[in-house]
Coordinates of C-alpha atoms and ligand atoms in Angstrom, one line a residue:
X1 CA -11.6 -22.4 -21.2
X2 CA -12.0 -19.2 -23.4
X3 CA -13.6 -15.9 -21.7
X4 CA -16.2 -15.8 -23.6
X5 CA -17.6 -19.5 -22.9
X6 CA -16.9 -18.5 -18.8
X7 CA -19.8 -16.2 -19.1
X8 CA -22.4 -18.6 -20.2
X9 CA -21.9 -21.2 -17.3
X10 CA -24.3 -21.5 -14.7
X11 CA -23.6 -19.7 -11.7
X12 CA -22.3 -22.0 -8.9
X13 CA -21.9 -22.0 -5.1
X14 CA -18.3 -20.5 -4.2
X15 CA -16.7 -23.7 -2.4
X16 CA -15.1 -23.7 0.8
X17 CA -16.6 -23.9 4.2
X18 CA -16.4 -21.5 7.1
X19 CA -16.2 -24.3 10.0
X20 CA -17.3 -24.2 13.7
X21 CA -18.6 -20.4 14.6
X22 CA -16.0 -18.9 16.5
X23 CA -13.3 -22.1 17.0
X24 CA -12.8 -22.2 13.4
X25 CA -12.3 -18.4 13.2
X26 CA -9.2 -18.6 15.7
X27 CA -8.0 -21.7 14.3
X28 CA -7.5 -20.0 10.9
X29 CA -6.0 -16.8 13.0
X30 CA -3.3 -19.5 14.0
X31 CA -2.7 -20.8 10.6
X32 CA -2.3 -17.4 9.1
X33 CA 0.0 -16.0 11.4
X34 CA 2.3 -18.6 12.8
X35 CA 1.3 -22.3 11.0
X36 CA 1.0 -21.1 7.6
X37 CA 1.8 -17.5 7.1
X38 CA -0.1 -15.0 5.0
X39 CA 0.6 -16.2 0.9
X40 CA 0.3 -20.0 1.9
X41 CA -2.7 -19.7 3.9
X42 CA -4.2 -18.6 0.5
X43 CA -3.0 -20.4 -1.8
X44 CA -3.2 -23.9 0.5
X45 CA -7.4 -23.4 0.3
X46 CA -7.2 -22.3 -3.7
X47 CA -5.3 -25.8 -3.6
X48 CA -7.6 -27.6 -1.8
X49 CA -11.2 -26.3 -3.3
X50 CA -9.4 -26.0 -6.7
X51 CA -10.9 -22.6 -7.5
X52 CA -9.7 -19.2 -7.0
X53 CA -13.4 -17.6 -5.7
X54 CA -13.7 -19.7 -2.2
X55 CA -15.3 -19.0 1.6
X56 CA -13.3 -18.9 4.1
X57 CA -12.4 -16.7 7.0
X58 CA -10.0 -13.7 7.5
X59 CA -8.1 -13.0 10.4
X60 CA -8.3 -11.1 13.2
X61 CA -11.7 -13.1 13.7
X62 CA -13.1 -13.0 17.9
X63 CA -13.4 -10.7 19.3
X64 CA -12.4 -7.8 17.2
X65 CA -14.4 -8.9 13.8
X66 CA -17.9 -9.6 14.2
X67 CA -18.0 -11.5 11.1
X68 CA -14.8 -13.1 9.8
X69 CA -16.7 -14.9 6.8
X70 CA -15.5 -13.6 3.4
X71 CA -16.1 -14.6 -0.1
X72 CA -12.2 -14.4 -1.2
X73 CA -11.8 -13.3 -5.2
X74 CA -7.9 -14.6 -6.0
X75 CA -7.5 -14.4 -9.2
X76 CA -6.9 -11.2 -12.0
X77 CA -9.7 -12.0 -13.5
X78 CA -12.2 -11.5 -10.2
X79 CA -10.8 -9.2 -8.0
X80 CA -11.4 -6.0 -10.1
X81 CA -15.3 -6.6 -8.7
X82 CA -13.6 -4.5 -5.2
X83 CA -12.8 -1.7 -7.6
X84 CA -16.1 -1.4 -9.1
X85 CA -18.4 0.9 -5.8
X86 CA -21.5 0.1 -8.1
X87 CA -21.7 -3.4 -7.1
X88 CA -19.5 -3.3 -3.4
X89 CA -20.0 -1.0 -0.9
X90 CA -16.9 0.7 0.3
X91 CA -17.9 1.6 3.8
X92 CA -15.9 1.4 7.4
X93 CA -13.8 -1.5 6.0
X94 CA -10.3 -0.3 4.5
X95 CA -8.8 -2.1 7.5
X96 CA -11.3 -5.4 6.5
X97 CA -13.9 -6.9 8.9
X98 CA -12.7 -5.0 12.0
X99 CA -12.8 -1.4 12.4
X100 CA -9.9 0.4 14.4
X101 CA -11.5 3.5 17.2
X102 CA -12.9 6.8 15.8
X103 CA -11.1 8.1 18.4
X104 CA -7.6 7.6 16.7
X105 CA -9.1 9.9 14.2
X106 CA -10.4 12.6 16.3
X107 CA -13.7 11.1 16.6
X108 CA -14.2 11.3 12.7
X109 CA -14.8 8.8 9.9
X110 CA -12.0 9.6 7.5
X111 CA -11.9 9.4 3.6
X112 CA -10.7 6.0 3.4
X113 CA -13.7 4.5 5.6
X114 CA -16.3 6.6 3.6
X115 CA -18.4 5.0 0.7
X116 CA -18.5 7.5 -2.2
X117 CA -22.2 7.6 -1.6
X118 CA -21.4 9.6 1.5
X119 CA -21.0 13.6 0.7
X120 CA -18.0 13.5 2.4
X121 CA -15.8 11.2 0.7
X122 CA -16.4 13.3 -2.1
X123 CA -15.2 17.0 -0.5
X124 CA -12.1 15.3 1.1
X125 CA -11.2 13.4 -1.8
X126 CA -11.3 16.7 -3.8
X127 CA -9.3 18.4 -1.3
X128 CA -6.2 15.7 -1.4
X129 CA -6.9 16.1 -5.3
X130 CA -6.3 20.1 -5.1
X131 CA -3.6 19.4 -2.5
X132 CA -1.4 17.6 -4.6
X133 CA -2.1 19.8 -7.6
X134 CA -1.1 23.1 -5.4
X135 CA 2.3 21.3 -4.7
X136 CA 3.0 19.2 -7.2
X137 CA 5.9 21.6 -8.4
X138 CA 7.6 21.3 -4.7
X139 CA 7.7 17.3 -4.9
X140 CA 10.9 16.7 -7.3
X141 CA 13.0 18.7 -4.9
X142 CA 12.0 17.7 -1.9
X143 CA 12.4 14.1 -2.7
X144 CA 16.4 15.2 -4.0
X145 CA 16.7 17.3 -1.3
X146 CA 16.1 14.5 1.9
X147 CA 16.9 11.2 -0.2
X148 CA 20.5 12.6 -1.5
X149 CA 21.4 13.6 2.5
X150 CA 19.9 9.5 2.9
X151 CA 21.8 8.5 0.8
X152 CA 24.9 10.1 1.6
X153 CA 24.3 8.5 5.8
X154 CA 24.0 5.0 4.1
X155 CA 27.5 5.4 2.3
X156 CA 28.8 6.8 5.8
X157 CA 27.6 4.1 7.7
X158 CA 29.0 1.7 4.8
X159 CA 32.9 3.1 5.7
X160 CA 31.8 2.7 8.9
X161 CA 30.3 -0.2 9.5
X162 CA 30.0 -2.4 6.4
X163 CA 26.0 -2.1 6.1
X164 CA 23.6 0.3 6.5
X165 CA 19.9 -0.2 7.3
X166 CA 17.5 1.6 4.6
X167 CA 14.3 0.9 6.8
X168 CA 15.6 2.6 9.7
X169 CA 16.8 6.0 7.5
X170 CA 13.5 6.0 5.1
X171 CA 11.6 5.8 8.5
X172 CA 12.7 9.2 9.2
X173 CA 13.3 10.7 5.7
X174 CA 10.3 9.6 4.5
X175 CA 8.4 11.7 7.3
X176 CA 10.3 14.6 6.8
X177 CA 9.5 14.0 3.1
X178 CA 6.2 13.8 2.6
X179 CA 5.5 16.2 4.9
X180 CA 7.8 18.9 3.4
X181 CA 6.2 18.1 -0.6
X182 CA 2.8 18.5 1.2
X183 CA 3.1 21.4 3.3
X184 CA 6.3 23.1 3.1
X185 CA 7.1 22.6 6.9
X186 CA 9.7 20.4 8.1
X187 CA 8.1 18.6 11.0
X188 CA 11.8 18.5 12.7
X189 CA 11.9 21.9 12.8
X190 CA 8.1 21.9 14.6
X191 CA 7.6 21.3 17.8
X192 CA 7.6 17.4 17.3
X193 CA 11.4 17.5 16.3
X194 CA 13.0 14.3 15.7
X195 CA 9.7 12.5 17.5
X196 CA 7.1 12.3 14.4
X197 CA 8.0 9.0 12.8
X198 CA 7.9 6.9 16.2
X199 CA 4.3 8.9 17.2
X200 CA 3.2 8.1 13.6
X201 CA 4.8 4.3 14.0
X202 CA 2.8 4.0 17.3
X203 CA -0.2 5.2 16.0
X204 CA -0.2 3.2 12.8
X205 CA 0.3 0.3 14.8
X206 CA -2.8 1.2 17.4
X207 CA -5.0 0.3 14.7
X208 CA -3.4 -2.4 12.3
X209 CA -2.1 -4.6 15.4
X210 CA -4.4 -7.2 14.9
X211 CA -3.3 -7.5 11.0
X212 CA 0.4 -7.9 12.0
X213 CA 2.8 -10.3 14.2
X214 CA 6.1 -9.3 15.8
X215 CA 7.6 -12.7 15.6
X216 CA 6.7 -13.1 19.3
X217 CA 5.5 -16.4 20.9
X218 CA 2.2 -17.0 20.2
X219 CA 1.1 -17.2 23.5
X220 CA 2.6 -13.7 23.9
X221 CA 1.4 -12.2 20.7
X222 CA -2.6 -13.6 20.5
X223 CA -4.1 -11.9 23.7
X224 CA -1.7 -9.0 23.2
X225 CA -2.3 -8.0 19.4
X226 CA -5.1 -10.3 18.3
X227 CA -7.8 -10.8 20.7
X228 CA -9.0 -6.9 21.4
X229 CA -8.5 -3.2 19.8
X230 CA -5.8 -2.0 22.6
X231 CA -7.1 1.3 24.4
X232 CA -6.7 4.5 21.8
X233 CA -5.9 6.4 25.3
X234 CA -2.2 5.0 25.0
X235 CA -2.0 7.0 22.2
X236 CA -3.8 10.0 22.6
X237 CA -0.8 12.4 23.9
X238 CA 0.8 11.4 20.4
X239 CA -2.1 12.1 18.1
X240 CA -2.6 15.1 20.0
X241 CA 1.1 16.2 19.1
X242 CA 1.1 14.9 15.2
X243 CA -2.3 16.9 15.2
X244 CA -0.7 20.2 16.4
X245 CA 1.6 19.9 14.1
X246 CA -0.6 19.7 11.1
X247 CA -2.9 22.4 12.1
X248 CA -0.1 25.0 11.9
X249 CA 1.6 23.4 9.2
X250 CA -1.4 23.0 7.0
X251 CA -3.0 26.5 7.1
X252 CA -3.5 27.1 3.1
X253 CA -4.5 23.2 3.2
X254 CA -7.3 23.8 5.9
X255 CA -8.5 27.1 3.8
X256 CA -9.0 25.1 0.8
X257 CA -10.5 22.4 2.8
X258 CA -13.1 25.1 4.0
X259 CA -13.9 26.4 0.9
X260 CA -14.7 22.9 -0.3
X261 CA -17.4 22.9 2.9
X262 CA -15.6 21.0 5.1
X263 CA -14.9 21.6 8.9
X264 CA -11.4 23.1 9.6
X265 CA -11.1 20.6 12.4
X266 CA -12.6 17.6 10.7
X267 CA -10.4 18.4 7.5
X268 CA -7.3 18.4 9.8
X269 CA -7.7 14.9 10.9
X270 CA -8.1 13.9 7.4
X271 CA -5.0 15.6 6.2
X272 CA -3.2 13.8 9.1
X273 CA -4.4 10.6 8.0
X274 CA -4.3 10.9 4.6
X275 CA -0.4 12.2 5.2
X276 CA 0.6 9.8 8.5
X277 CA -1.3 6.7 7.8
X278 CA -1.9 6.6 3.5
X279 CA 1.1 8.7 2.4
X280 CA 3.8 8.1 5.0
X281 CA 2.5 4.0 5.8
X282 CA 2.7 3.2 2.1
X283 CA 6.4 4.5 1.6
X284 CA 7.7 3.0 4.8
X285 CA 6.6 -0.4 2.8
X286 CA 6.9 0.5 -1.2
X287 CA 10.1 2.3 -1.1
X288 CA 11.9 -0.7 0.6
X289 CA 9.8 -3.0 -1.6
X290 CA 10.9 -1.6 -5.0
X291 CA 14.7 -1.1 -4.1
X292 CA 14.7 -4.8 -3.0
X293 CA 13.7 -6.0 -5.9
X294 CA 16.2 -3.3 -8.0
X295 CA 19.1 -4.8 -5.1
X296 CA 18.0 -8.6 -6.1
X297 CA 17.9 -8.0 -10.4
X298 CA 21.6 -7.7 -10.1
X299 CA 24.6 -5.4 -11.8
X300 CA 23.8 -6.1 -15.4
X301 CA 20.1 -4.7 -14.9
X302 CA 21.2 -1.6 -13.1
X303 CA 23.7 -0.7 -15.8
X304 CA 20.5 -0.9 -17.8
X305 CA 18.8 1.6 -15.4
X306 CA 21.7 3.8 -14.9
X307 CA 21.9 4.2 -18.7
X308 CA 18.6 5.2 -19.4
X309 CA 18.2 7.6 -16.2
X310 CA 21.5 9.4 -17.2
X311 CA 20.4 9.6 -20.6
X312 CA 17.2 10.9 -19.9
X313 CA 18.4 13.3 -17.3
X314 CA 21.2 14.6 -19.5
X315 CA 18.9 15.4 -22.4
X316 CA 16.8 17.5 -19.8
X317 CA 19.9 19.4 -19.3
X318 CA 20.9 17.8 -16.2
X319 CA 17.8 18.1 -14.4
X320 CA 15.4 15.4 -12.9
X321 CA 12.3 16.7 -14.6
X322 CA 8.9 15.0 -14.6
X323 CA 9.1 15.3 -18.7
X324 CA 12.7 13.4 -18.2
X325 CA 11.2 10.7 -16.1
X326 CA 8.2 10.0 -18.6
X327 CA 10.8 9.2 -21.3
X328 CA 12.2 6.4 -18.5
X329 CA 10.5 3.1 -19.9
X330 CA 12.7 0.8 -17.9
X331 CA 12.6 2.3 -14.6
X332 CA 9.3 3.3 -15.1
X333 CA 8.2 -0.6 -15.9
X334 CA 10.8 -1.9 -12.8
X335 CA 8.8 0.1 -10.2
X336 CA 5.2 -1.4 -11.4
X337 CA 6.7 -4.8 -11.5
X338 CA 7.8 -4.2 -8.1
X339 CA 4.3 -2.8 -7.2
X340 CA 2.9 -5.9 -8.9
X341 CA 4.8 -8.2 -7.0
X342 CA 4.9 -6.5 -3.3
X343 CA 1.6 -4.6 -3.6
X344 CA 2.2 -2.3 0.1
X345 CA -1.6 -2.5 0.8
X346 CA -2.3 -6.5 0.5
X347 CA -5.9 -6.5 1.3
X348 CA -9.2 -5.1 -0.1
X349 CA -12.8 -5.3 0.9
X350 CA -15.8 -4.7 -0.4
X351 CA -19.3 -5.7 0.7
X352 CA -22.0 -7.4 -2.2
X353 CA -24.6 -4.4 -2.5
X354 CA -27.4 -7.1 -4.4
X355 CA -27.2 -10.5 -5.5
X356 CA -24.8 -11.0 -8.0
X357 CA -22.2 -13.2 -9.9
X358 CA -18.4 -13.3 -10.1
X359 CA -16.5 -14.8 -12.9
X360 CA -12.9 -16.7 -11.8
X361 CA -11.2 -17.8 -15.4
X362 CA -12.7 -20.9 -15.4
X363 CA -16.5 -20.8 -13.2
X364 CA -19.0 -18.3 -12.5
X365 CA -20.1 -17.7 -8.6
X366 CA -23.1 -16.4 -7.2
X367 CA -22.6 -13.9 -4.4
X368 CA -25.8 -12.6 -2.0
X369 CA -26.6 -9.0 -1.0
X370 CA -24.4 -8.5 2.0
X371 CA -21.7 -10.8 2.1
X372 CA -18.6 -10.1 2.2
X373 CA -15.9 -10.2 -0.5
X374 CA -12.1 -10.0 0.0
X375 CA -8.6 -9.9 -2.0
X376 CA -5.2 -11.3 -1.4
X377 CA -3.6 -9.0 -3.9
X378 CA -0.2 -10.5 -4.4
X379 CA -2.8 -13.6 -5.5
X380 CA -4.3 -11.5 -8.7
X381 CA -1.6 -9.6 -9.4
X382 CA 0.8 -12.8 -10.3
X383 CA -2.1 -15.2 -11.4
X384 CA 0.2 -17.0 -14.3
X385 CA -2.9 -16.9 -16.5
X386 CA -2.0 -13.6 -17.3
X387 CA 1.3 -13.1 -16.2
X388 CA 2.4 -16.4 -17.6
X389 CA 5.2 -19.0 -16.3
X390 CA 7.3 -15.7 -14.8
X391 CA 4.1 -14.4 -12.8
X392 CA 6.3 -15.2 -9.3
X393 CA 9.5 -13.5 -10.6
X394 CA 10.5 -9.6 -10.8
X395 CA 10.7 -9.3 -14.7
X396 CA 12.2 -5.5 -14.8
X397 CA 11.0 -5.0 -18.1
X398 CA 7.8 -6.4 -18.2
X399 CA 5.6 -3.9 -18.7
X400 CA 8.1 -2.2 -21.9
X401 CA 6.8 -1.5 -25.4
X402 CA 3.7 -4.1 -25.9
X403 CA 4.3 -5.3 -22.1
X404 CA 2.3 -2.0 -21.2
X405 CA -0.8 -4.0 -22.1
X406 CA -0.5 -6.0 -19.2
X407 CA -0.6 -3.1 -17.0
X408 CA -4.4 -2.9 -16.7
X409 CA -3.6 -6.3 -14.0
X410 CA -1.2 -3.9 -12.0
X411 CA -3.9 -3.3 -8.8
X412 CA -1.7 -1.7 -6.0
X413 CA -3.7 1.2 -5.9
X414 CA -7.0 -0.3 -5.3
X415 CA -8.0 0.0 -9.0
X416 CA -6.4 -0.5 -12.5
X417 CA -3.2 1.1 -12.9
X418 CA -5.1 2.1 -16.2
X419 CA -7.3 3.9 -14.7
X420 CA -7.8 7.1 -12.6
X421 CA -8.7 7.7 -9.1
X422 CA -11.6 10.0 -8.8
X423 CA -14.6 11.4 -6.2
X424 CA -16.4 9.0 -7.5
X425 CA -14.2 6.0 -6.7
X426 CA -12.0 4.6 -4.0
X427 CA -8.9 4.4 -6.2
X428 CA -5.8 5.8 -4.2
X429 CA -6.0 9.8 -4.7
X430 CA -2.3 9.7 -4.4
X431 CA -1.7 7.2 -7.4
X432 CA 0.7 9.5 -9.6
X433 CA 2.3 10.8 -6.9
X434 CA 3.4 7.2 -5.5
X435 CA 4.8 6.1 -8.6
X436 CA 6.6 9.6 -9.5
X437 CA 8.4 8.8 -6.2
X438 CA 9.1 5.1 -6.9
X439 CA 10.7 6.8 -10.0
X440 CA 12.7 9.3 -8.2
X441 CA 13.8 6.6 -5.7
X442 CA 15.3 5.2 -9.1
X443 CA 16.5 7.7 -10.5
X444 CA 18.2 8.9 -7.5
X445 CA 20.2 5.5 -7.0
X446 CA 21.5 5.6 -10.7
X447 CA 22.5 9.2 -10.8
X448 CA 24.5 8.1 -8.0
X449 CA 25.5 4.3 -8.5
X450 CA 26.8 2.5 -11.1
X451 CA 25.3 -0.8 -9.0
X452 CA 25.0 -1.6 -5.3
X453 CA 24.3 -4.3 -2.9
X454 CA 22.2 -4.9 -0.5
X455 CA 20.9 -8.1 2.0
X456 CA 16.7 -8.0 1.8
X457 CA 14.5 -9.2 4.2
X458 CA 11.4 -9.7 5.9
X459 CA 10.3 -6.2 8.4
X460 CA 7.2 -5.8 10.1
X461 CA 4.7 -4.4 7.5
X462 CA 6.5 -5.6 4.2
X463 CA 10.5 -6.1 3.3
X464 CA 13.2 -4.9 5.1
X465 CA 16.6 -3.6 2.9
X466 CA 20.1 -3.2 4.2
X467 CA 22.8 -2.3 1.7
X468 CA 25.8 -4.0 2.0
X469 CA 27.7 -1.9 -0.7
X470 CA 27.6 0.9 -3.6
X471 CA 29.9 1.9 -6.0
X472 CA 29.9 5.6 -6.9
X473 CA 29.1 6.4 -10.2
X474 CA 32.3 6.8 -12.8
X475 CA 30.7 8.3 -15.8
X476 CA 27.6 10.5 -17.1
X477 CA 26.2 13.2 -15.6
X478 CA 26.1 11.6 -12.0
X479 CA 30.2 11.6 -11.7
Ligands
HEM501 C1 -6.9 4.6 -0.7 C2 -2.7 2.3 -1.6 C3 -0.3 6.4 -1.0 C4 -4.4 8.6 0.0 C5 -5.9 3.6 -1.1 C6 -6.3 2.2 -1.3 C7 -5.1 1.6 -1.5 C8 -4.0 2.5 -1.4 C9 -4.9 0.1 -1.8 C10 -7.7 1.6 -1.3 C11 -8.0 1.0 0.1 C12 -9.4 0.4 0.0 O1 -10.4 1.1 0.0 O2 -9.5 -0.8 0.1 C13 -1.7 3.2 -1.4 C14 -0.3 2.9 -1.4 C15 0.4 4.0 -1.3 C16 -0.6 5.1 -1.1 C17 0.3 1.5 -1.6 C18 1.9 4.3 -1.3 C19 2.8 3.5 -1.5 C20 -1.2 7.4 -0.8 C21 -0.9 8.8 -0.9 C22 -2.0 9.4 -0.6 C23 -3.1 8.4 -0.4 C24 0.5 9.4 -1.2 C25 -2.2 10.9 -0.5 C26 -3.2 11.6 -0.8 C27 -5.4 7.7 0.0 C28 -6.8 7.9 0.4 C29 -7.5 6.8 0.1 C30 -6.5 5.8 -0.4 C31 -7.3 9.2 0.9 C32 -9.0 6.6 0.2 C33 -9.6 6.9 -1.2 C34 -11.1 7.0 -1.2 O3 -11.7 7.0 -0.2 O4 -11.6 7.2 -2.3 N1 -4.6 3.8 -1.2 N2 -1.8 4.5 -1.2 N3 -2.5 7.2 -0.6 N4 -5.3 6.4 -0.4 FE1 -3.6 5.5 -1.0

C-alpha cells in the first residue's frame, strides 16, 4: 500500500488480546524467557494477528509490574511515536512497566526516569551535555591508552591459551575507561581498586533482574529473578563504595552540576548512573556487539577496514584524530549496521498522553490516553520494508554513499540516528560519544590486525566474543 493511502484509513482496534488477568501475564513470562525466547516471542504474535501494532503483554508481569498490558509498535514505520515526548510520556519507565528502588539511586529519581516536563531532566541532562564537552579532548587517548594494553592481554592469552575472552577484559577496561574520559581518575587507583566493575555488575543486575535469565532452571530462576524486586540492602555497601568514589573523583563535575542548580549530592547519584549504569552498561553490550559482527564479515571485509583506517590515519599524520575518523565511511557505516542489528538497549516505553492514532505500513490504530506503548527494537530496526530482503544480515556497507539515507531507521539511541539528543528530548545524551568509541574500537583492531578470529556467542545482557586468533598487521602505519 503506498504511505500516503495508509493515512487515509480508518483507524482500527490494534489486535491481539491480553488473556486471563494475572495467569496470562505469567504464561507469557514463560514463553519469553524459556519457551520462546525474546525475538520469537515477538515476531510469533506479529505472525499470528498479521500486523505489526498488536496488545499483548510484557514480561516481568506479577508481582513486580502492575500492569503488563502494552500496545507493542514493531515496525520502522511506528515506533518513532516513543521518540516523540509530545505525544508519550517518558516518566519512571526506562526499565518498562516495573520500576527498580529509589534507593539504588540514593533515594533520587535520575535523568533517565524523568519526563522532560520535569525541571530536572532538563538541568541534569545539561550537565552530561557540558560534561562531555569539557572532556571530549581526553576521550581519543584514553580509549588508546586502556584498549591497546586490552588488546595486548588478548594476544597473550592467545600464545597462551589459544582463546581469549573479550567480555571478561572489556568488563574491566571499559570501567577504567569510561571513567578515566569522564573524570580523569582511574578508579583502580581509588579506593575501589580492581572492585568497580563487579560492584557496578551487581548493582546493574539489582535492578534489571527481572528483564534477564541466567540459563538456570526455571523453577530456580522465576521466584528468584522474576517474581519480586530483590532487597536493594544487598547492595547498599557497594553503591555506597562506587558513590565514594565518584564524589572525589567528580569534583569539577559536581561544581558545574551546582551551578546549573542542582544538589551536589543529588547530581552525584546522577553522574554515577549516568556513568555505571548508561555509559559503562551500554559498552559491556555494544562493544562485544559490533566486534562480533566485524569477527563474523570475515578476512576480505577487514582488509577493507584496515585499508581505509590506515589510510585515513596516515593522512592525519599518524594520529587517530576525530577529523581522521569522520573521513572513515566504511567503519563508520559497519558500527551503525551493527547498532542496527544488536541495538544494546532493546526496549522502549512510552505512555499515550491523549487519544491518538498510530500508522503500521499497512493500517492505522487507535491508541487511548494512558495506555501503554512499547518497542522490540531489533523488530523496527530490520523491518525488510525498509531494509529490504538483507534487513536480518550485517551488510558492512550499508549505510555508504546514498545508503546514508537509510540512517534516519537506525534507532539505538532512543531516537533517529538523524537526529540530536537535547533537554528537550529523551534521546541518549551520550549519542556521539557511543559511536566515536564504536569507531575507535575499529580503528584500533585495524591499526593493529590485518584480520582476526574470533568464536561469538550468546552472554547475559547481549553477545559474548572470544577471539580465537589475530594476525599482526604487516604493512601501513600499524606495522
Ligand atoms: C537514554 C542507549 C550510552 C546517558 C538512553 C536511551 C537509550 C540509550 C535507548 C533511552 C531510554 C528510554 O528513555 O527509553 C544507550 C546505549 C549506550 C548509551 C545503547 C551505549 C552503548 C550512554 C552514555 C551516556 C548515556 C555514554 C553518557 C552520558 C543516557 C542518559 C539517558 C539515556 C542520561 C536519559 C536521557 C534523558 O532522560 O533525556 N540511552 N546509551 N548513555 N542515556 Fe544512553
Amino acid at each position: 500500500m503506498n504511505q500516503s493511502a495508509v493515512g487515509s484509513l480508518v483507524p482500527r482496534q490494534a489486535p491481539g488480546s491480553y488473556g486471563l488477568p494475572f495467569v496470562s501475564a505469567i504464561r507469557d513470562r514463560l514463553d519469553f524467557y524459556y519457551f520462546q525466547g525474546e525475538a520469537k516471542y515477538f515476531e510469533s504474535r506479529v505472525e499470528k494477528h498479521g500486523s505489526t501494532v498488536l496488545r499483548i503483554n510484557v514480561p516481568p508481569g506479577p508481582f513486580m509490574a502492575r500492569d503488563p498490558r502494552v500496545v507493542a509498535v514493531l515496525d520502522a514505520k511506528s515506533f518513532p511515536v516513543l521518540f516523540d515526548v509530545d505525544k508519550v510520556e517518558k516518566k519512571n519507565l526506562f526499565t518498562g512497566t516495573y520500576m527498580p528502588s529509589t534507593s539504588l539511586t540514593g533515594g533520587f529519581r535520575v535523568c533517565s526516569y524523568l519526563d522532560p516536563s520535569e525541571p530536572t531532566h532538563a538541568k541534569v541532562k545539561q550537565l552530561l551535555f557540558s560534561l562531555l564537552a569539557s572532556r571530549k579532548d581526553a576521550v581519543i587517548p584514553a580509549f588508546r591508552s586502556h584498549f591497546s594494553s586490552l588488546l595486548a592481554t588478548v594476544e597473550s592469552q592467545l600464545v597462551l591459551a589459544g582463546k581469549s575472552n573479550f567480555n571478561t577484559l572489556n568488563d574491566f577496561t571499559s570501567f577504567e575507561f569510561i571513567a578515566d574520559a569522564y573524570f580523569g581518575v582511574l578508579p583502580s587507583a581509588s579506593d575501589l581498586g580492581t572492585t568497580g566493575p563487579t560492584k557496578a555488575a551487581k548493582w546493574l543486575i539489582f535492578q534489571l533482574h527481572p528483564l534477564v535469565t541466567f540459563g538456570l532452571p526455571l523453577i530456580l530462576e522465576e521466584p528468584l529473578l522474576h517474581t519480586v524486586l530483590l532487597p536493594p540492602i544487598f547492595v547498599s555497601g557497594d553503591y555506597k563504595a562506587l558513590y565514594k568514589y565518584f564524589y572525589a573523583a567528580a569534583t569539577k563535575a559536581l561544581d558545574m552540576a551546582e551551578s546549573l542548580g542542582l544538589n551536589r549530592d543529588e547530581a552525584c547519584h546522577n553522574l554515577l548512573f549516568a556513568t555505571v549504569f548508561n555509559s559503562y552498561g551500554g559498552l559491556k553490550v555494544m562493544l562485544p556487539g559490533i566486534l562480533g559482527r566485524i569477527a563474523e564479515a570475515g578476512e576480505k571485509f577487514h582488509q577493507r577496514l584496515a585499508a581505509e583506517v590506515r589510510t585515513a590515519v596516515a593522512e592525519a599524520g599518524g594520529k587517530v584524530t576525530i577529523e581522521a575518523l569522520e573521513k572513515m565511511e566504511l567503519t563508520k557505516s559497519a558500527v551503525w549496521e551493527a547498532l542496527r542489528l544488536e541495538p544494546p538497549v532493546k526496549f522502549q516505553y512510552g505512555r499515550a498522553k491523549a487519544d491518538m492514532n498510530i500508522e503500521s505500513h499497512d493500517a492505522v490504530f487507535a491508541v487511548k490516553k494512558g495506555e501503554m506503548l512499547f518497542g522490540y527494537q531489533p523488530c523496527a530496526t530490520k523491518d525488510p520494508r525498509v531494509f529490504g530482503s538483507t534487513a536480518r544480515e550485517f551488510v558492512g556497507d550499508r549505510f555508504v554513499g546514498e545508503g546514508s539515507k537509510l540512517l534516519q531507521y537506525v534507532y539505538w539511541s532512543n531516537g533517529r540516528e538523524t537526529e540530536s539528543p537535547s533537554v528537550d528530548n529523551k534521546q541518549c545524551p551520550g549519542k556521539n560519544l557511543v559511536v566515536l568509541v564504536g569507531r575507535l574500537l575499529v580503528a584500533e583492531m585495524f591499526l593493529r590486525y590485518d584480520t582476526f578470529t574470533a568464536d561469538v556467542g550468546v552472554d547475559l545482557l547481549g553477545p559474548k566474543v572470544e577471539f580465537t586468533g589475530v594476525t599482526k598487521v604487516t604493512s601501513g602505519p600499524g606495522a
